[in-house]
PDB file of C-alpha atoms in Angstrom:
ATOM      1  CA  MET A   1       2.046  45.132 -26.307  1.00 41.00           C
ATOM      2  CA  SER A   2       5.006  44.114 -24.136  1.00 40.00           C
ATOM      3  CA  SER A   3       8.092  42.429 -25.574  1.00 43.00           C
ATOM      4  CA  HIS A   4       7.071  39.217 -23.787  1.00 41.00           C
ATOM      5  CA  ASP A   5       3.592  39.313 -25.350  1.00 43.00           C
ATOM      6  CA  LEU A   6       5.148  39.966 -28.774  1.00 40.00           C
ATOM      7  CA  GLU A   7       7.497  36.999 -28.383  1.00 43.00           C
ATOM      8  CA  SER A   8       4.582  34.790 -27.344  1.00 47.00           C
ATOM      9  CA  LEU A   9       2.517  35.935 -30.353  1.00 46.00           C
ATOM     10  CA  ASN A  10       5.404  35.287 -32.744  1.00 52.00           C
ATOM     11  CA  ALA A  11       5.952  31.821 -31.263  1.00 58.00           C
ATOM     12  CA  THR A  12       2.257  31.035 -31.697  1.00 79.00           C
ATOM     13  CA  LEU A  13       2.325  32.190 -35.325  1.00 87.00           C
ATOM     14  CA  ASP A  14       5.440  30.105 -35.970  1.00 91.00           C
ATOM     15  CA  VAL A  15       3.621  26.999 -34.729  1.00 91.00           C
ATOM     16  CA  PHE A  16       0.535  27.930 -36.772  1.00 94.00           C
ATOM     17  CA  LEU A  17       2.624  28.277 -39.949  1.00 96.00           C
ATOM     18  CA  SER A  18       4.444  25.021 -39.272  1.00 96.00           C
ATOM     19  CA  ASP A  19       1.123  23.197 -38.759  1.00 96.00           C
ATOM     20  CA  VAL A  20      -0.301  24.677 -41.962  1.00 98.00           C
ATOM     21  CA  LEU A  21       2.682  23.717 -44.128  1.00 98.00           C
ATOM     22  CA  GLU A  22       2.909  20.256 -42.592  1.00 98.00           C
ATOM     23  CA  GLY A  23      -0.797  19.584 -43.094  1.00 98.00           C
ATOM     24  CA  LEU A  24      -0.917  20.845 -46.673  1.00 98.00           C
ATOM     25  CA  THR A  25       2.074  18.754 -47.750  1.00 97.00           C
ATOM     26  CA  GLU A  26       0.483  15.567 -46.414  1.00 96.00           C
ATOM     27  CA  SER A  27      -1.615  13.230 -48.533  1.00 95.00           C
ATOM     28  CA  PRO A  28      -4.522  13.687 -48.028  1.00 96.00           C
ATOM     29  CA  LYS A  29      -4.173  17.376 -47.148  1.00 98.00           C
ATOM     30  CA  THR A  30      -5.329  18.537 -43.702  1.00 98.00           C
ATOM     31  CA  LEU A  31      -5.547  21.684 -41.586  1.00 97.00           C
ATOM     32  CA  PRO A  32      -5.971  21.651 -37.779  1.00 93.00           C
ATOM     33  CA  SER A  33      -9.479  22.693 -36.778  1.00 92.00           C
ATOM     34  CA  LYS A  34      -8.216  24.614 -33.739  1.00 89.00           C
ATOM     35  CA  TYR A  35      -7.155  27.425 -36.093  1.00 93.00           C
ATOM     36  CA  PHE A  36     -10.776  28.137 -37.034  1.00 94.00           C
ATOM     37  CA  TYR A  37     -11.105  30.248 -33.926  1.00 87.00           C
ATOM     38  CA  ASP A  38      -9.687  33.683 -34.547  1.00 89.00           C
ATOM     39  CA  GLU A  39     -12.086  36.503 -33.657  1.00 86.00           C
ATOM     40  CA  THR A  40     -13.985  36.227 -36.949  1.00 94.00           C
ATOM     41  CA  GLY A  41     -14.142  32.442 -36.752  1.00 93.00           C
ATOM     42  CA  SER A  42     -15.408  32.551 -33.171  1.00 87.00           C
ATOM     43  CA  LYS A  43     -18.199  34.939 -34.168  1.00 91.00           C
ATOM     44  CA  LEU A  44     -19.128  32.749 -37.150  1.00 95.00           C
ATOM     45  CA  PHE A  45     -19.315  29.723 -34.883  1.00 92.00           C
ATOM     46  CA  ASP A  46     -21.657  31.640 -32.571  1.00 89.00           C
ATOM     47  CA  GLN A  47     -23.879  32.198 -35.642  1.00 95.00           C
ATOM     48  CA  ILE A  48     -23.716  28.479 -36.472  1.00 95.00           C
ATOM     49  CA  CYS A  49     -24.941  27.686 -32.966  1.00 91.00           C
ATOM     50  CA  GLU A  50     -28.117  29.696 -33.658  1.00 92.00           C
ATOM     51  CA  LEU A  51     -28.987  27.922 -36.926  1.00 95.00           C
ATOM     52  CA  ASP A  52     -32.111  25.752 -37.151  1.00 93.00           C
ATOM     53  CA  GLU A  53     -30.088  22.903 -38.678  1.00 95.00           C
ATOM     54  CA  TYR A  54     -27.493  22.937 -35.887  1.00 96.00           C
ATOM     55  CA  TYR A  55     -29.354  20.795 -33.345  1.00 95.00           C
ATOM     56  CA  LEU A  56     -26.368  20.478 -31.007  1.00 94.00           C
ATOM     57  CA  THR A  57     -26.505  23.850 -29.253  1.00 91.00           C
ATOM     58  CA  ARG A  58     -30.263  24.074 -28.699  1.00 93.00           C
ATOM     59  CA  THR A  59     -30.344  20.445 -27.514  1.00 96.00           C
ATOM     60  CA  GLU A  60     -27.479  20.973 -25.077  1.00 96.00           C
ATOM     61  CA  LEU A  61     -29.059  24.226 -23.862  1.00 94.00           C
ATOM     62  CA  GLY A  62     -32.312  22.366 -23.239  1.00 96.00           C
ATOM     63  CA  ILE A  63     -30.475  19.775 -21.145  1.00 97.00           C
ATOM     64  CA  MET A  64     -28.709  22.556 -19.248  1.00 96.00           C
ATOM     65  CA  ARG A  65     -31.955  24.390 -18.505  1.00 95.00           C
ATOM     66  CA  ARG A  66     -33.569  21.262 -17.075  1.00 96.00           C
ATOM     67  CA  HIS A  67     -30.616  19.970 -15.084  1.00 97.00           C
ATOM     68  CA  CYS A  68     -28.294  22.899 -14.380  1.00 96.00           C
ATOM     69  CA  GLY A  69     -28.964  22.778 -10.639  1.00 96.00           C
ATOM     70  CA  GLU A  70     -27.949  19.119 -10.508  1.00 97.00           C
ATOM     71  CA  MET A  71     -24.806  19.908 -12.502  1.00 98.00           C
ATOM     72  CA  ALA A  72     -23.904  22.743 -10.136  1.00 97.00           C
ATOM     73  CA  ASN A  73     -24.352  20.401  -7.188  1.00 96.00           C
ATOM     74  CA  ALA A  74     -22.009  17.892  -8.840  1.00 97.00           C
ATOM     75  CA  ILE A  75     -19.402  20.631  -9.402  1.00 97.00           C
ATOM     76  CA  GLY A  76     -19.725  21.846  -5.819  1.00 95.00           C
ATOM     77  CA  ALA A  77     -19.429  25.232  -4.126  1.00 91.00           C
ATOM     78  CA  GLY A  78     -15.952  26.739  -3.909  1.00 93.00           C
ATOM     79  CA  SER A  79     -14.688  24.970  -7.039  1.00 96.00           C
ATOM     80  CA  MET A  80     -12.398  26.309  -9.732  1.00 97.00           C
ATOM     81  CA  LEU A  81     -14.421  25.927 -12.946  1.00 96.00           C
ATOM     82  CA  ILE A  82     -12.051  25.727 -15.930  1.00 96.00           C
ATOM     83  CA  GLU A  83     -13.830  26.016 -19.256  1.00 96.00           C
ATOM     84  CA  TYR A  84     -12.026  24.667 -22.317  1.00 94.00           C
ATOM     85  CA  GLY A  85     -12.867  26.602 -25.482  1.00 86.00           C
ATOM     86  CA  SER A  86     -15.025  29.113 -23.661  1.00 74.00           C
ATOM     87  CA  GLY A  87     -16.451  30.867 -26.723  1.00 63.00           C
ATOM     88  CA  SER A  88     -19.415  33.095 -25.890  1.00 62.00           C
ATOM     89  CA  SER A  89     -19.917  31.362 -22.497  1.00 68.00           C
ATOM     90  CA  LEU A  90     -23.721  31.232 -23.003  1.00 77.00           C
ATOM     91  CA  LYS A  91     -24.070  27.824 -21.359  1.00 88.00           C
ATOM     92  CA  THR A  92     -21.515  28.775 -18.737  1.00 89.00           C
ATOM     93  CA  ARG A  93     -23.718  31.626 -17.532  1.00 93.00           C
ATOM     94  CA  MET A  94     -26.295  29.047 -16.484  1.00 94.00           C
ATOM     95  CA  LEU A  95     -23.683  27.321 -14.334  1.00 94.00           C
ATOM     96  CA  LEU A  96     -22.348  30.586 -12.925  1.00 95.00           C
ATOM     97  CA  ASP A  97     -25.890  31.677 -12.037  1.00 95.00           C
ATOM     98  CA  ALA A  98     -26.261  28.451 -10.035  1.00 95.00           C
ATOM     99  CA  LEU A  99     -22.770  28.533  -8.483  1.00 95.00           C
ATOM    100  CA  GLN A 100     -22.276  32.240  -7.708  1.00 92.00           C
ATOM    101  CA  PRO A 101     -20.654  33.782  -5.820  1.00 93.00           C
ATOM    102  CA  ASN A 102     -18.602  30.897  -4.490  1.00 92.00           C
ATOM    103  CA  VAL A 103     -16.777  29.803  -7.657  1.00 95.00           C
ATOM    104  CA  HIS A 104     -13.491  30.710  -9.367  1.00 96.00           C
ATOM    105  CA  TYR A 105     -14.075  30.783 -13.128  1.00 96.00           C
ATOM    106  CA  VAL A 106     -11.182  30.256 -15.574  1.00 96.00           C
ATOM    107  CA  PRO A 107     -12.227  30.538 -19.239  1.00 94.00           C
ATOM    108  CA  VAL A 108      -9.613  29.107 -21.619  1.00 94.00           C
ATOM    109  CA  ASP A 109      -9.581  29.890 -25.346  1.00 89.00           C
ATOM    110  CA  ILE A 110      -7.090  30.209 -28.204  1.00 82.00           C
ATOM    111  CA  SER A 111      -8.703  33.428 -29.533  1.00 81.00           C
ATOM    112  CA  GLY A 112      -7.299  36.091 -27.202  1.00 85.00           C
ATOM    113  CA  ASP A 113      -9.220  39.236 -28.194  1.00 85.00           C
ATOM    114  CA  TYR A 114     -12.497  37.351 -28.183  1.00 83.00           C
ATOM    115  CA  LEU A 115     -11.704  35.649 -24.855  1.00 89.00           C
ATOM    116  CA  TYR A 116     -10.832  38.884 -23.052  1.00 92.00           C
ATOM    117  CA  ALA A 117     -13.946  40.645 -24.384  1.00 90.00           C
ATOM    118  CA  ILE A 118     -16.136  37.807 -23.104  1.00 90.00           C
ATOM    119  CA  ALA A 119     -14.322  37.832 -19.735  1.00 93.00           C
ATOM    120  CA  ASP A 120     -14.956  41.574 -19.357  1.00 94.00           C
ATOM    121  CA  ARG A 121     -18.669  41.112 -20.046  1.00 93.00           C
ATOM    122  CA  LEU A 122     -18.846  38.293 -17.508  1.00 94.00           C
ATOM    123  CA  ARG A 123     -17.087  40.433 -14.882  1.00 95.00           C
ATOM    124  CA  ASP A 124     -19.786  43.069 -15.384  1.00 95.00           C
ATOM    125  CA  ARG A 125     -22.489  40.430 -14.935  1.00 95.00           C
ATOM    126  CA  TYR A 126     -20.819  38.629 -12.008  1.00 96.00           C
ATOM    127  CA  PRO A 127     -18.858  41.201  -9.983  1.00 96.00           C
ATOM    128  CA  ALA A 128     -18.579  38.827  -7.002  1.00 95.00           C
ATOM    129  CA  ILE A 129     -16.975  36.003  -9.018  1.00 96.00           C
ATOM    130  CA  GLU A 130     -13.229  35.793  -9.560  1.00 95.00           C
ATOM    131  CA  ILE A 131     -12.690  35.454 -13.325  1.00 95.00           C
ATOM    132  CA  ASP A 132      -9.212  34.675 -14.697  1.00 95.00           C
ATOM    133  CA  PRO A 133      -9.092  34.143 -18.489  1.00 94.00           C
ATOM    134  CA  VAL A 134      -6.217  32.101 -19.897  1.00 94.00           C
ATOM    135  CA  CYS A 135      -5.364  32.518 -23.583  1.00 91.00           C
ATOM    136  CA  THR A 136      -3.755  29.271 -24.672  1.00 90.00           C
ATOM    137  CA  ASP A 137      -4.144  26.099 -26.698  1.00 88.00           C
ATOM    138  CA  PHE A 138      -5.798  23.784 -24.191  1.00 92.00           C
ATOM    139  CA  THR A 139      -4.532  20.718 -26.043  1.00 90.00           C
ATOM    140  CA  GLN A 140      -1.093  21.599 -24.656  1.00 87.00           C
ATOM    141  CA  PRO A 141      -0.125  21.721 -20.939  1.00 87.00           C
ATOM    142  CA  PHE A 142      -0.786  25.126 -19.390  1.00 91.00           C
ATOM    143  CA  LYS A 143      -0.589  26.733 -15.971  1.00 90.00           C
ATOM    144  CA  LEU A 144      -3.737  27.529 -14.010  1.00 93.00           C
ATOM    145  CA  PRO A 145      -4.201  30.594 -11.790  1.00 91.00           C
ATOM    146  CA  GLU A 146      -3.194  29.971  -8.195  1.00 86.00           C
ATOM    147  CA  ASN A 147      -5.985  28.490  -6.075  1.00 77.00           C
ATOM    148  CA  SER A 148      -4.514  25.403  -4.441  1.00 70.00           C
ATOM    149  CA  ASP A 149      -7.430  24.738  -2.086  1.00 80.00           C
ATOM    150  CA  ALA A 150     -10.136  24.707  -4.757  1.00 90.00           C
ATOM    151  CA  HIS A 151     -11.782  21.573  -6.095  1.00 95.00           C
ATOM    152  CA  HIS A 152     -10.949  21.595  -9.827  1.00 97.00           C
ATOM    153  CA  VAL A 153     -13.600  20.889 -12.447  1.00 98.00           C
ATOM    154  CA  VAL A 154     -13.133  21.285 -16.207  1.00 98.00           C
ATOM    155  CA  TYR A 155     -16.178  22.294 -18.244  1.00 97.00           C
ATOM    156  CA  PHE A 156     -15.948  21.156 -21.880  1.00 97.00           C
ATOM    157  CA  PRO A 157     -19.292  21.864 -23.603  1.00 94.00           C
ATOM    158  CA  GLY A 158     -20.505  21.715 -27.172  1.00 89.00           C
ATOM    159  CA  SER A 159     -19.254  18.223 -28.012  1.00 92.00           C
ATOM    160  CA  THR A 160     -15.845  19.729 -28.850  1.00 92.00           C
ATOM    161  CA  ILE A 161     -14.365  16.408 -27.743  1.00 96.00           C
ATOM    162  CA  GLY A 162     -15.732  15.097 -31.053  1.00 95.00           C
ATOM    163  CA  ASN A 163     -13.185  17.213 -32.958  1.00 91.00           C
ATOM    164  CA  PHE A 164     -10.446  14.847 -31.767  1.00 94.00           C
ATOM    165  CA  SER A 165      -9.779  11.342 -33.021  1.00 94.00           C
ATOM    166  CA  PRO A 166     -10.492   8.654 -30.403  1.00 95.00           C
ATOM    167  CA  THR A 167      -6.756   8.355 -29.664  1.00 96.00           C
ATOM    168  CA  GLU A 168      -6.361  12.139 -29.388  1.00 95.00           C
ATOM    169  CA  ALA A 169      -9.502  12.309 -27.241  1.00 97.00           C
ATOM    170  CA  VAL A 170      -8.121   9.779 -24.770  1.00 98.00           C
ATOM    171  CA  ASP A 171      -4.873  11.766 -24.582  1.00 97.00           C
ATOM    172  CA  LEU A 172      -6.763  15.021 -23.954  1.00 97.00           C
ATOM    173  CA  LEU A 173      -9.033  13.433 -21.348  1.00 98.00           C
ATOM    174  CA  SER A 174      -5.963  11.964 -19.644  1.00 97.00           C
ATOM    175  CA  ASN A 175      -4.424  15.447 -19.498  1.00 96.00           C
ATOM    176  CA  ILE A 176      -7.646  16.779 -17.981  1.00 97.00           C
ATOM    177  CA  ALA A 177      -7.639  13.996 -15.388  1.00 97.00           C
ATOM    178  CA  ASP A 178      -4.093  14.986 -14.438  1.00 95.00           C
ATOM    179  CA  GLN A 179      -5.058  18.666 -14.302  1.00 95.00           C
ATOM    180  CA  VAL A 180      -8.083  18.241 -12.017  1.00 96.00           C
ATOM    181  CA  GLY A 181      -6.429  15.569  -9.859  1.00 95.00           C
ATOM    182  CA  SER A 182      -7.941  12.614  -8.030  1.00 96.00           C
ATOM    183  CA  GLY A 183     -11.594  13.316  -7.246  1.00 97.00           C
ATOM    184  CA  GLY A 184     -11.656  16.288  -9.627  1.00 97.00           C
ATOM    185  CA  GLY A 185     -14.402  16.541 -12.188  1.00 98.00           C
ATOM    186  CA  LEU A 186     -15.174  16.999 -15.870  1.00 98.00           C
ATOM    187  CA  LEU A 187     -18.558  18.246 -17.099  1.00 98.00           C
ATOM    188  CA  ILE A 188     -18.600  17.468 -20.808  1.00 98.00           C
ATOM    189  CA  GLY A 189     -20.963  17.625 -23.770  1.00 97.00           C
ATOM    190  CA  VAL A 190     -21.025  14.468 -25.897  1.00 98.00           C
ATOM    191  CA  ASP A 191     -22.952  14.170 -29.166  1.00 97.00           C
ATOM    192  CA  LEU A 192     -24.456  10.777 -29.962  1.00 97.00           C
ATOM    193  CA  TRP A 193     -24.449   8.880 -33.239  1.00 96.00           C
ATOM    194  CA  LYS A 194     -27.676   9.366 -35.185  1.00 95.00           C
ATOM    195  CA  SER A 195     -29.124   9.296 -38.695  1.00 93.00           C
ATOM    196  CA  PRO A 196     -27.209  10.982 -41.538  1.00 93.00           C
ATOM    197  CA  GLU A 197     -30.432  12.853 -42.386  1.00 93.00           C
ATOM    198  CA  LEU A 198     -30.084  14.801 -39.142  1.00 93.00           C
ATOM    199  CA  LEU A 199     -26.291  14.990 -39.115  1.00 96.00           C
ATOM    200  CA  HIS A 200     -25.549  16.322 -42.605  1.00 96.00           C
ATOM    201  CA  PRO A 201     -27.584  19.582 -42.497  1.00 96.00           C
ATOM    202  CA  ALA A 202     -25.958  20.479 -39.169  1.00 96.00           C
ATOM    203  CA  TYR A 203     -22.615  20.712 -40.955  1.00 97.00           C
ATOM    204  CA  SER A 204     -23.804  22.141 -44.282  1.00 97.00           C
ATOM    205  CA  ASP A 205     -26.571  24.643 -43.505  1.00 96.00           C
ATOM    206  CA  SER A 206     -28.770  26.161 -46.178  1.00 96.00           C
ATOM    207  CA  SER A 207     -27.698  29.750 -45.401  1.00 97.00           C
ATOM    208  CA  GLY A 208     -24.000  28.975 -45.890  1.00 97.00           C
ATOM    209  CA  VAL A 209     -22.703  30.081 -42.479  1.00 98.00           C
ATOM    210  CA  THR A 210     -20.819  26.813 -41.951  1.00 98.00           C
ATOM    211  CA  ALA A 211     -19.209  27.220 -45.369  1.00 98.00           C
ATOM    212  CA  GLU A 212     -18.066  30.738 -44.417  1.00 98.00           C
ATOM    213  CA  PHE A 213     -16.665  29.341 -41.168  1.00 98.00           C
ATOM    214  CA  ASN A 214     -14.636  26.841 -43.212  1.00 98.00           C
ATOM    215  CA  TYR A 215     -13.511  29.469 -45.768  1.00 98.00           C
ATOM    216  CA  ASN A 216     -12.412  31.772 -42.954  1.00 97.00           C
ATOM    217  CA  LEU A 217      -9.583  29.368 -42.178  1.00 98.00           C
ATOM    218  CA  LEU A 218      -8.136  30.068 -45.638  1.00 98.00           C
ATOM    219  CA  ARG A 219      -8.711  33.803 -45.215  1.00 98.00           C
ATOM    220  CA  ARG A 220      -6.862  33.670 -41.915  1.00 97.00           C
ATOM    221  CA  ILE A 221      -3.873  31.943 -43.545  1.00 98.00           C
ATOM    222  CA  ASN A 222      -3.903  34.628 -46.256  1.00 98.00           C
ATOM    223  CA  SER A 223      -3.955  37.373 -43.634  1.00 96.00           C
ATOM    224  CA  GLU A 224      -1.351  35.923 -41.262  1.00 95.00           C
ATOM    225  CA  PHE A 225       1.189  34.648 -43.793  1.00 96.00           C
ATOM    226  CA  GLY A 226       0.565  36.540 -47.035  1.00 96.00           C
ATOM    227  CA  ALA A 227      -0.790  33.407 -48.732  1.00 98.00           C
ATOM    228  CA  ASP A 228      -2.828  33.725 -51.930  1.00 97.00           C
ATOM    229  CA  PHE A 229      -5.716  31.290 -51.534  1.00 98.00           C
ATOM    230  CA  GLU A 230      -8.495  32.181 -53.994  1.00 98.00           C
ATOM    231  CA  ILE A 231     -11.501  31.429 -51.811  1.00 98.00           C
ATOM    232  CA  SER A 232     -13.798  31.155 -54.846  1.00 98.00           C
ATOM    233  CA  GLN A 233     -11.678  28.235 -56.062  1.00 98.00           C
ATOM    234  CA  PHE A 234     -12.641  26.078 -53.079  1.00 98.00           C
ATOM    235  CA  GLN A 235     -15.984  24.567 -52.114  1.00 98.00           C
ATOM    236  CA  HIS A 236     -17.146  23.614 -48.619  1.00 98.00           C
ATOM    237  CA  GLU A 237     -18.291  20.011 -48.381  1.00 98.00           C
ATOM    238  CA  ALA A 238     -19.692  18.061 -45.411  1.00 98.00           C
ATOM    239  CA  ARG A 239     -19.395  14.268 -45.494  1.00 97.00           C
ATOM    240  CA  VAL A 240     -20.941  11.566 -43.328  1.00 97.00           C
ATOM    241  CA  ASN A 241     -18.368   8.886 -42.523  1.00 97.00           C
ATOM    242  CA  ALA A 242     -20.539   6.143 -41.041  1.00 95.00           C
ATOM    243  CA  ALA A 243     -17.680   3.656 -40.749  1.00 95.00           C
ATOM    244  CA  GLU A 244     -15.798   6.021 -38.413  1.00 95.00           C
ATOM    245  CA  HIS A 245     -18.911   7.424 -36.648  1.00 95.00           C
ATOM    246  CA  ARG A 246     -18.027  10.972 -37.625  1.00 97.00           C
ATOM    247  CA  MET A 247     -18.888  14.014 -39.717  1.00 97.00           C
ATOM    248  CA  GLU A 248     -16.134  15.547 -41.827  1.00 97.00           C
ATOM    249  CA  SER A 249     -15.646  19.073 -43.180  1.00 98.00           C
ATOM    250  CA  HIS A 250     -13.635  19.514 -46.373  1.00 98.00           C
ATOM    251  CA  LEU A 251     -12.540  22.333 -48.673  1.00 98.00           C
ATOM    252  CA  VAL A 252     -12.480  20.933 -52.209  1.00 98.00           C
ATOM    253  CA  SER A 253     -10.320  22.526 -54.903  1.00 98.00           C
ATOM    254  CA  LEU A 254     -12.388  23.472 -57.946  1.00 98.00           C
ATOM    255  CA  SER A 255      -9.383  23.578 -60.307  1.00 98.00           C
ATOM    256  CA  ASP A 256      -5.749  22.634 -60.712  1.00 98.00           C
ATOM    257  CA  GLN A 257      -3.955  25.426 -58.874  1.00 98.00           C
ATOM    258  CA  VAL A 258      -0.864  26.441 -56.917  1.00 98.00           C
ATOM    259  CA  VAL A 259      -1.048  28.383 -53.641  1.00 98.00           C
ATOM    260  CA  GLU A 260       1.918  30.319 -52.275  1.00 98.00           C
ATOM    261  CA  ILE A 261       2.338  30.353 -48.477  1.00 98.00           C
ATOM    262  CA  ASP A 262       5.323  32.133 -46.941  1.00 95.00           C
ATOM    263  CA  GLY A 263       7.599  31.150 -49.823  1.00 95.00           C
ATOM    264  CA  SER A 264       6.278  27.586 -50.155  1.00 97.00           C
ATOM    265  CA  SER A 265       4.298  26.435 -53.200  1.00 98.00           C
ATOM    266  CA  ILE A 266       1.389  24.051 -52.521  1.00 98.00           C
ATOM    267  CA  GLU A 267      -0.119  22.283 -55.529  1.00 98.00           C
ATOM    268  CA  PHE A 268      -3.796  21.308 -55.668  1.00 98.00           C
ATOM    269  CA  ALA A 269      -5.424  19.048 -58.219  1.00 98.00           C
ATOM    270  CA  GLU A 270      -9.017  19.668 -59.265  1.00 98.00           C
ATOM    271  CA  GLY A 271     -11.244  17.743 -56.836  1.00 98.00           C
ATOM    272  CA  GLU A 272      -8.520  17.427 -54.192  1.00 98.00           C
ATOM    273  CA  SER A 273      -9.729  18.308 -50.702  1.00 98.00           C
ATOM    274  CA  ILE A 274      -8.329  19.777 -47.521  1.00 98.00           C
ATOM    275  CA  HIS A 275      -9.784  17.902 -44.563  1.00 98.00           C
ATOM    276  CA  THR A 276     -10.388  20.652 -41.999  1.00 97.00           C
ATOM    277  CA  GLU A 277     -12.458  19.050 -39.252  1.00 96.00           C
ATOM    278  CA  CYS A 278     -13.832  15.812 -37.828  1.00 96.00           C
ATOM    279  CA  SER A 279     -16.825  15.636 -35.508  1.00 97.00           C
ATOM    280  CA  TYR A 280     -16.970  12.198 -33.921  1.00 97.00           C
ATOM    281  CA  LYS A 281     -20.282  10.903 -32.572  1.00 97.00           C
ATOM    282  CA  TYR A 282     -20.444   8.276 -29.851  1.00 97.00           C
ATOM    283  CA  THR A 283     -22.674   5.653 -28.345  1.00 96.00           C
ATOM    284  CA  GLN A 284     -22.756   5.818 -24.552  1.00 97.00           C
ATOM    285  CA  SER A 285     -20.821   2.573 -24.208  1.00 97.00           C
ATOM    286  CA  MET A 286     -18.115   3.865 -26.587  1.00 97.00           C
ATOM    287  CA  PHE A 287     -17.676   7.078 -24.611  1.00 98.00           C
ATOM    288  CA  THR A 288     -17.723   5.345 -21.210  1.00 98.00           C
ATOM    289  CA  GLU A 289     -14.942   3.027 -22.373  1.00 98.00           C
ATOM    290  CA  MET A 290     -12.911   5.940 -23.727  1.00 98.00           C
ATOM    291  CA  ALA A 291     -13.338   7.930 -20.500  1.00 98.00           C
ATOM    292  CA  GLY A 292     -12.259   4.892 -18.507  1.00 98.00           C
ATOM    293  CA  ASP A 293      -9.110   4.539 -20.582  1.00 98.00           C
ATOM    294  CA  ALA A 294      -8.304   8.159 -19.673  1.00 98.00           C
ATOM    295  CA  GLY A 295      -8.766   7.653 -15.926  1.00 98.00           C
ATOM    296  CA  PHE A 296     -12.347   8.878 -15.490  1.00 98.00           C
ATOM    297  CA  ASP A 297     -15.495   7.208 -14.186  1.00 98.00           C
ATOM    298  CA  VAL A 298     -18.852   8.381 -15.563  1.00 98.00           C
ATOM    299  CA  ASP A 299     -20.822   9.622 -12.560  1.00 98.00           C
ATOM    300  CA  ARG A 300     -23.934  11.227 -14.121  1.00 98.00           C
ATOM    301  CA  VAL A 301     -25.462  11.388 -17.602  1.00 98.00           C
ATOM    302  CA  TRP A 302     -28.166  13.864 -18.633  1.00 98.00           C
ATOM    303  CA  ARG A 303     -29.931  13.352 -22.002  1.00 97.00           C
ATOM    304  CA  ASP A 304     -32.565  15.050 -24.138  1.00 97.00           C
ATOM    305  CA  GLU A 305     -35.805  13.177 -24.761  1.00 95.00           C
ATOM    306  CA  GLU A 306     -34.785  12.147 -28.294  1.00 94.00           C
ATOM    307  CA  LYS A 307     -31.409  10.885 -26.974  1.00 94.00           C
ATOM    308  CA  ASN A 308     -29.481  12.938 -29.510  1.00 95.00           C
ATOM    309  CA  PHE A 309     -27.055  14.533 -27.049  1.00 97.00           C
ATOM    310  CA  THR A 310     -25.699  14.095 -23.530  1.00 98.00           C
ATOM    311  CA  VAL A 311     -24.044  16.191 -20.841  1.00 98.00           C
ATOM    312  CA  GLN A 312     -21.961  13.975 -18.572  1.00 98.00           C
ATOM    313  CA  TYR A 313     -20.167  14.443 -15.269  1.00 98.00           C
ATOM    314  CA  LEU A 314     -16.977  12.405 -14.900  1.00 98.00           C
ATOM    315  CA  VAL A 315     -14.854  11.934 -11.795  1.00 98.00           C
ATOM    316  CA  ALA A 316     -11.092  11.385 -12.003  1.00 98.00           C
ATOM    317  CA  ARG A 317      -9.830   8.286 -10.232  1.00 95.00           C
TER     318      ARG A 317
END
């Protein structure tokens, strides 16, 4: 590792620690969901996507299979395709199959080791496609690889936009609009509001993978900062918040306890929770209005037959 890479890693860990201490000294306590995705967390999320209860991935994949050609046409040949939160890139392979070889693919993810491993596998599969991974937090401004003549399109699958509050989502979409420029595009997955009976199991599966995904955030804090979270003293809990049109993930303390993190003592009361994630669900009119506030027009909407999920193509004004 070069000295520059080491400095960058240390800076990232400093921000991570600051975010953790700030969130855990708030009332109610919170932790940013973006820190779920170290290598272990990314692999756990891939397992979540394969669960029977997790309707989102199979529904989005079904939409992609039926309409991928139309999506590729909307993106256009010769484009730079910038994927936010690239993960395993399963859905992306459908797009790359339709776009190759005339596309410049830029996967963006916060989990570096995982990102580079995925990029290497994609290079083996698509030797004619230029693939430039960028390890960064996409919620912050970042520099793209040079390709000034390319039409820029961001791909943001999986309804990850739902992890941001409506205000945060507008800010992020505005940043994307600035990044792609006038006439640039955004292909985005958007989950729709539906019955709690379908929502709750998707975030609290019977096999406990989602719980392990949530617990891994505490394990990561223990590993990175020498904290002493007793994982057995916390319980994963998924909550439907109908008033806010969102699902919530919490880690609930099972006892009165004190956790030490890098010299700071964090007190927990029995029953007190750490709010680790929100997953907002939208009606189409709600999302169209939000996209408009961010400088996008909704150009195309693809839905499943049950109207549980959409993939939408937006054009920046």
